[in-house]
Amino acid sequence: MGYLSGVDRKNLELPIVDLSGLDMTRFDEKSWAIARSKIAEALETYGGFEVVYDDVSSELRNELLGLIVPNMFTMPVLNKLSDGQELPYHGAWFTKLGFPFLALQLTDPNSLINVQEYANSIWPQGNDFFCNIVLKYAKHMQELMNMIHKMIVESLGLEDHYDSHMNSLAYSIRFSNYYKDTLDDGINLALPSHKDPNYISIICPHNVEGLEVEAANGEWLQSKPMKNSFTVLVGEAFKAWSNGRLYAPSHRVKLKSETEKRYAVVFSTIPNITNDVISAPKELIDEQHPLLFKPFKYYDYVKFRFSDEGERVDDALKAYCGV
Ligand SMILES: O=C(O)CCC(=O)C(=O)O
Ligand SMILES: [Fe+2]
């Protein structure tokens, strides 16, 4: 397993965009515009891309995914949780019933106090190493995320909305543990096909591949992250906000062998809890593009999405607020 080098890449993989060294404050107009149009094209066809981003060192990646996350999942407090419970403070967690997958969420991972409280709820003596690494990683991810949002908003012709759009967002980080247990469906599905409800997810797996993404034409692509890349996917909030201009792909995770263990860290943008109405800007609505989704409150939608009814329907977003 492991990461593939650039030369081994085949067709049917997500397009690659290099954003290393790009910066929101001092950037070269030309490389910005090239990256922006590559992203716009990738999102239309695939709803995602592989972003190369050297600013996150392999040392930091290894500390997070090779040390911190595996250690976290050995902590007794996690084994005491049962379905639907929440960790104290900020850590909602969930399992997909019947799937060998456990995820823990931390909202606002850029706040020292939040991260410390979260660490204290998992490690009785706290864990400074965890806090330092998570804060360092979240800082890089926030910079990368802001660039990606800016490029997307610009390519939709909505530069004027960038500040208010960014002010309506919050960040979250999810630590995931995939393991093969006694279940075997023959294809080793660890996380079933789903769309993310949030704006953007930036996924960093550790050494073990397995993520598959459904392109707009219905073909499934395998994500092949490299040592210095991350997988970026559009979620339903951005699909609704862009009045359907952005495609939110279904994706799933498969483990390839009985003994495979996989960890991943997913950094996401979500609506701010105090300002969670998602409503497409009027510039994106016209005769050719009638409104697709009525304005809705994101956190109410998420409740619906994970309810029995929301799980039953094919397209939960459309069922919830489709026009
Ligand atoms: O682990 C991955 O590669 C993807 C995880 C994912 O899709 C999710 O947590 O929503
Ligand atoms: Fe996902």
Coordinates of C-alpha atoms and ligand atoms in Angstrom, one line a residue:
M1 CA 0.0 0.0 0.0
G2 CA 1.4 3.4 0.7
Y3 CA 1.5 6.5 -1.4
L4 CA 2.0 6.5 -5.2
S5 CA 4.5 8.9 -6.7
G6 CA 3.4 11.2 -9.4
V7 CA 4.7 9.0 -12.3
D8 CA 2.5 6.1 -11.3
R9 CA -0.7 8.0 -11.6
K10 CA -3.3 6.6 -14.1
N11 CA -6.5 8.0 -15.5
L12 CA -9.6 7.9 -13.4
E13 CA -8.0 9.7 -10.5
L14 CA -8.8 13.1 -9.2
P15 CA -7.0 16.0 -10.9
I16 CA -4.0 17.4 -9.0
V17 CA -3.6 21.1 -8.1
D18 CA -0.5 22.4 -6.5
L19 CA -1.1 25.2 -4.0
S20 CA 2.3 24.9 -2.2
G21 CA 3.8 28.3 -1.3
L22 CA 0.7 30.2 -2.4
D23 CA -0.3 32.7 0.1
M24 CA -3.4 34.9 0.5
T25 CA -1.5 38.1 1.1
R26 CA 1.5 37.9 -1.2
F27 CA 0.7 35.9 -4.3
D28 CA 1.6 35.9 -7.9
E29 CA -1.5 36.8 -9.9
K30 CA -0.7 34.4 -12.6
S31 CA -0.2 31.2 -10.6
W32 CA -3.3 32.1 -8.5
A33 CA -5.4 32.4 -11.7
I34 CA -4.1 29.1 -13.1
A35 CA -4.8 27.2 -9.9
R36 CA -8.2 28.8 -9.6
S37 CA -9.3 27.7 -13.1
K38 CA -8.0 24.2 -12.5
I39 CA -10.0 24.0 -9.3
A40 CA -13.1 25.3 -11.0
E41 CA -12.8 22.7 -13.7
A42 CA -12.1 19.9 -11.2
L43 CA -15.1 20.8 -9.1
E44 CA -17.5 20.8 -12.0
T45 CA -16.5 17.3 -13.1
Y46 CA -15.4 15.6 -9.9
G47 CA -16.5 17.8 -7.0
G48 CA -13.0 17.4 -5.7
F49 CA -9.3 17.4 -6.4
E50 CA -6.0 16.3 -4.9
V51 CA -4.2 19.4 -3.5
V52 CA -0.4 19.3 -3.2
Y53 CA 0.5 21.4 -0.2
D54 CA 4.1 21.2 1.0
D55 CA 3.5 23.8 3.7
V56 CA 2.5 20.9 5.9
S57 CA 5.7 19.0 6.7
S58 CA 5.8 15.2 6.6
E59 CA 7.1 15.3 10.2
L60 CA 3.9 17.1 11.2
R61 CA 1.7 14.7 9.2
N62 CA 3.5 11.7 10.9
E63 CA 3.2 13.1 14.3
L64 CA -0.5 13.6 13.9
L65 CA -1.5 10.5 12.0
G66 CA 1.2 8.1 13.1
L67 CA 1.3 9.0 16.8
I68 CA -1.5 11.1 18.1
V69 CA -4.5 9.6 16.3
P70 CA -3.6 6.0 16.9
N71 CA -2.9 6.8 20.6
M72 CA -6.2 8.6 20.9
F73 CA -8.2 5.5 19.9
T74 CA -6.5 3.4 22.6
M75 CA -7.9 5.7 25.3
P76 CA -10.4 4.0 27.7
V77 CA -12.9 6.9 27.5
L78 CA -13.6 6.2 23.9
N79 CA -14.4 2.5 24.6
K80 CA -17.0 3.6 27.2
L81 CA -19.0 5.5 24.7
S82 CA -22.1 4.1 23.2
D83 CA -24.1 5.2 20.1
G84 CA -25.4 8.7 20.2
Q85 CA -23.4 9.9 23.1
E86 CA -21.2 12.9 23.1
L87 CA -17.9 13.5 24.6
P88 CA -17.9 16.3 27.2
Y89 CA -17.3 19.8 25.7
H90 CA -16.8 19.8 22.0
G91 CA -16.4 16.3 20.9
A92 CA -19.4 14.9 19.1
W93 CA -18.6 11.4 17.9
F94 CA -20.3 9.0 15.7
T95 CA -20.1 5.5 14.3
K96 CA -21.9 4.3 11.3
L97 CA -24.0 1.5 12.6
G98 CA -22.8 -1.8 11.2
F99 CA -19.6 -0.3 9.8
P100 CA -16.1 -0.6 11.2
F101 CA -15.6 3.1 11.7
L102 CA -15.4 5.5 14.6
A103 CA -15.0 9.3 14.3
L104 CA -14.4 12.0 16.8
Q105 CA -15.1 15.6 16.1
L106 CA -13.6 18.8 17.5
T107 CA -15.1 22.1 16.5
D108 CA -12.9 25.1 16.3
P109 CA -9.5 23.4 16.5
N110 CA -7.8 26.7 16.1
S111 CA -8.7 27.7 19.7
L112 CA -6.1 26.8 22.4
I113 CA -8.8 26.6 25.1
N114 CA -11.0 24.4 23.0
V115 CA -8.2 22.0 22.1
Q116 CA -7.0 21.8 25.7
E117 CA -10.5 21.1 27.0
Y118 CA -10.9 18.4 24.4
A119 CA -7.5 16.8 25.3
N120 CA -8.5 16.9 28.9
S121 CA -11.7 15.0 28.2
I122 CA -9.6 12.2 26.5
W123 CA -6.4 12.1 28.5
P124 CA -7.0 12.5 32.3
Q125 CA -3.7 14.4 32.7
G126 CA -4.2 16.5 29.5
N127 CA -1.9 16.1 26.6
D128 CA 0.3 19.1 25.5
F129 CA 1.8 17.1 22.6
F130 CA -1.7 16.6 21.2
C131 CA -2.6 20.2 21.7
N132 CA 0.6 21.5 20.0
I133 CA 0.3 19.2 17.0
V134 CA -3.5 19.8 16.5
L135 CA -3.1 23.6 16.7
K136 CA -0.2 23.5 14.3
Y137 CA -2.0 21.3 11.8
A138 CA -5.3 23.4 12.1
K139 CA -3.4 26.6 11.4
H140 CA -2.0 25.2 8.1
M141 CA -5.4 23.7 7.2
Q142 CA -7.2 27.0 7.9
E143 CA -4.8 28.8 5.5
L144 CA -5.3 26.2 2.8
M145 CA -9.0 26.2 3.3
N146 CA -9.3 30.0 3.1
M147 CA -7.4 29.9 -0.2
I148 CA -9.6 27.2 -1.6
H149 CA -12.8 29.1 -0.5
K150 CA -11.5 32.3 -2.0
M151 CA -10.7 30.6 -5.4
I152 CA -14.1 29.0 -5.5
V153 CA -16.0 32.2 -4.6
E154 CA -13.9 34.1 -7.2
S155 CA -14.5 31.6 -9.9
L156 CA -18.3 31.9 -9.2
G157 CA -17.9 35.6 -9.9
L158 CA -18.7 36.4 -6.3
E159 CA -15.6 38.2 -5.0
D160 CA -17.8 40.7 -3.1
H161 CA -19.3 37.9 -1.1
Y162 CA -16.0 36.5 0.1
D163 CA -15.8 38.4 3.5
S164 CA -19.4 37.7 4.5
H165 CA -19.1 34.1 3.3
M166 CA -15.9 33.5 5.4
N167 CA -17.5 35.3 8.4
S168 CA -20.3 32.8 8.3
L169 CA -18.0 29.8 8.6
A170 CA -16.5 27.7 11.4
Y171 CA -13.8 25.0 11.2
S172 CA -13.9 21.5 12.5
I173 CA -11.5 18.6 12.6
R174 CA -12.5 14.9 12.7
F175 CA -10.2 12.0 13.7
S176 CA -11.3 8.7 12.2
N177 CA -10.4 5.2 12.9
Y178 CA -11.2 2.4 10.4
Y179 CA -10.7 -1.2 11.3
K180 CA -11.8 -4.5 9.9
D181 CA -13.9 -6.4 12.4
T182 CA -15.9 -9.5 12.0
L183 CA -18.2 -8.0 9.4
D184 CA -17.4 -9.0 5.8
D185 CA -19.5 -7.8 2.9
G186 CA -17.0 -9.2 0.4
I187 CA -15.9 -5.7 -0.6
N188 CA -14.6 -4.5 2.7
L189 CA -16.7 -1.4 2.8
A190 CA -15.6 0.6 5.9
L191 CA -17.6 3.7 5.3
P192 CA -20.6 3.5 3.0
S193 CA -21.3 5.9 0.2
H194 CA -22.3 9.4 1.4
K195 CA -22.1 13.1 0.6
D196 CA -20.6 15.3 3.3
P197 CA -23.1 17.9 4.5
N198 CA -20.6 20.7 5.1
Y199 CA -18.9 23.1 2.7
I200 CA -15.5 21.6 2.1
S201 CA -13.6 18.6 3.5
I202 CA -9.8 18.3 3.3
I203 CA -8.9 14.6 4.0
C204 CA -5.5 13.4 5.1
P205 CA -5.3 9.6 5.4
H206 CA -2.2 7.9 6.8
N207 CA -0.4 5.5 4.5
V208 CA -3.5 3.4 3.7
E209 CA -5.5 4.4 0.7
G210 CA -9.2 3.4 0.3
L211 CA -11.2 6.6 -0.5
E212 CA -13.3 6.4 -3.6
V213 CA -15.1 9.3 -5.2
E214 CA -18.0 9.3 -7.7
A215 CA -17.5 11.7 -10.5
A216 CA -20.4 13.6 -12.0
N217 CA -20.6 11.1 -14.9
G218 CA -21.1 8.2 -12.4
E219 CA -17.6 6.8 -12.6
W220 CA -15.9 5.9 -9.3
L221 CA -12.3 7.3 -9.0
Q222 CA -9.8 6.1 -6.5
S223 CA -8.1 8.8 -4.4
K224 CA -4.3 8.3 -4.5
P225 CA -2.9 10.8 -2.1
M226 CA 0.8 11.5 -2.2
K227 CA 3.1 12.2 0.7
N228 CA 2.5 15.9 0.3
S229 CA -1.1 16.0 -0.9
F230 CA -4.6 16.0 0.6
T231 CA -8.0 15.1 -0.9
V232 CA -10.4 18.0 -1.2
L233 CA -14.2 17.3 -1.5
V234 CA -17.2 19.6 -1.9
G235 CA -20.1 19.0 0.4
E236 CA -23.8 19.7 0.2
A237 CA -23.7 23.1 2.0
F238 CA -21.5 24.5 -0.9
K239 CA -23.7 22.8 -3.5
A240 CA -26.8 24.6 -2.1
W241 CA -25.0 27.9 -1.6
S242 CA -23.7 27.8 -5.2
N243 CA -27.3 27.0 -6.4
G244 CA -26.0 23.7 -7.8
R245 CA -23.0 25.2 -9.6
L246 CA -20.7 23.0 -7.4
Y247 CA -21.1 19.3 -7.5
A248 CA -21.0 17.4 -4.2
P249 CA -19.7 13.9 -4.9
S250 CA -20.7 10.7 -3.1
H251 CA -17.7 9.0 -1.7
R252 CA -16.9 5.8 0.3
V253 CA -14.0 4.1 2.0
K254 CA -13.0 0.5 1.3
L255 CA -10.3 -1.4 3.2
K256 CA -8.5 -3.8 1.0
S257 CA -7.6 -6.6 3.5
E258 CA -8.8 -8.3 6.6
T259 CA -6.0 -6.8 8.7
E260 CA -5.9 -3.3 7.3
K261 CA -6.2 -0.5 9.7
R262 CA -6.6 3.1 8.5
Y263 CA -6.6 6.4 10.2
A264 CA -7.7 9.7 8.7
V265 CA -8.0 13.3 9.7
V266 CA -10.7 15.4 8.0
F267 CA -10.6 19.2 8.3
S268 CA -13.9 20.8 7.3
T269 CA -15.7 24.1 6.9
I270 CA -19.2 24.3 8.4
P271 CA -21.6 27.1 9.0
N272 CA -21.1 29.0 12.2
I273 CA -23.7 27.8 14.8
T274 CA -25.0 31.4 15.3
N275 CA -25.4 32.1 11.6
D276 CA -26.3 28.8 9.9
V277 CA -28.9 29.8 7.3
I278 CA -27.7 28.7 3.8
S279 CA -29.1 30.7 1.0
A280 CA -27.8 31.1 -2.5
P281 CA -26.6 34.6 -3.5
K282 CA -29.1 36.3 -5.8
E283 CA -26.3 36.7 -8.5
L284 CA -26.5 32.9 -9.0
I285 CA -30.2 32.8 -9.6
D286 CA -31.7 33.6 -13.0
E287 CA -33.9 32.1 -15.7
Q288 CA -31.3 29.6 -16.8
H289 CA -30.5 28.8 -13.2
P290 CA -33.7 28.8 -11.1
L291 CA -33.4 28.5 -7.4
L292 CA -32.7 24.8 -6.5
F293 CA -32.8 24.8 -2.7
K294 CA -34.9 26.9 -0.4
P295 CA -32.9 28.7 2.3
F296 CA -32.4 26.3 5.2
K297 CA -30.8 26.1 8.6
Y298 CA -27.8 23.9 8.3
Y299 CA -27.9 22.2 11.8
D300 CA -31.6 21.4 11.3
Y301 CA -30.7 19.8 8.0
V302 CA -27.9 17.8 9.6
K303 CA -30.4 16.4 12.2
F304 CA -32.6 15.4 9.3
R305 CA -29.7 13.9 7.3
F306 CA -28.8 11.5 10.1
S307 CA -32.4 10.7 11.1
D308 CA -34.0 7.4 9.9
E309 CA -36.0 9.3 7.3
G310 CA -32.9 11.2 6.1
E311 CA -30.9 8.0 5.8
R312 CA -33.7 6.4 3.8
V313 CA -34.0 8.9 0.9
D314 CA -31.5 9.0 -2.0
D315 CA -30.9 12.7 -2.0
A316 CA -31.4 14.1 1.5
L317 CA -30.7 17.7 0.5
K318 CA -33.3 17.6 -2.2
A319 CA -35.8 15.9 0.0
Y320 CA -35.3 18.5 2.8
C321 CA -35.2 21.8 0.9
G322 CA -35.4 21.1 -2.9
V323 CA -37.6 23.6 -4.8
Ligands
LIG1 O1 -11.3 8.7 5.4 C1 -11.6 9.2 4.3 O2 -10.8 9.1 3.4 C2 -12.9 9.8 4.0 C3 -13.7 10.1 5.3 C4 -15.1 10.6 5.0 O3 -15.6 10.6 3.9 C5 -15.8 11.2 6.1 O4 -15.4 11.1 7.2 O5 -16.8 11.8 5.8
FE2 FE -17.2 12.0 3.8

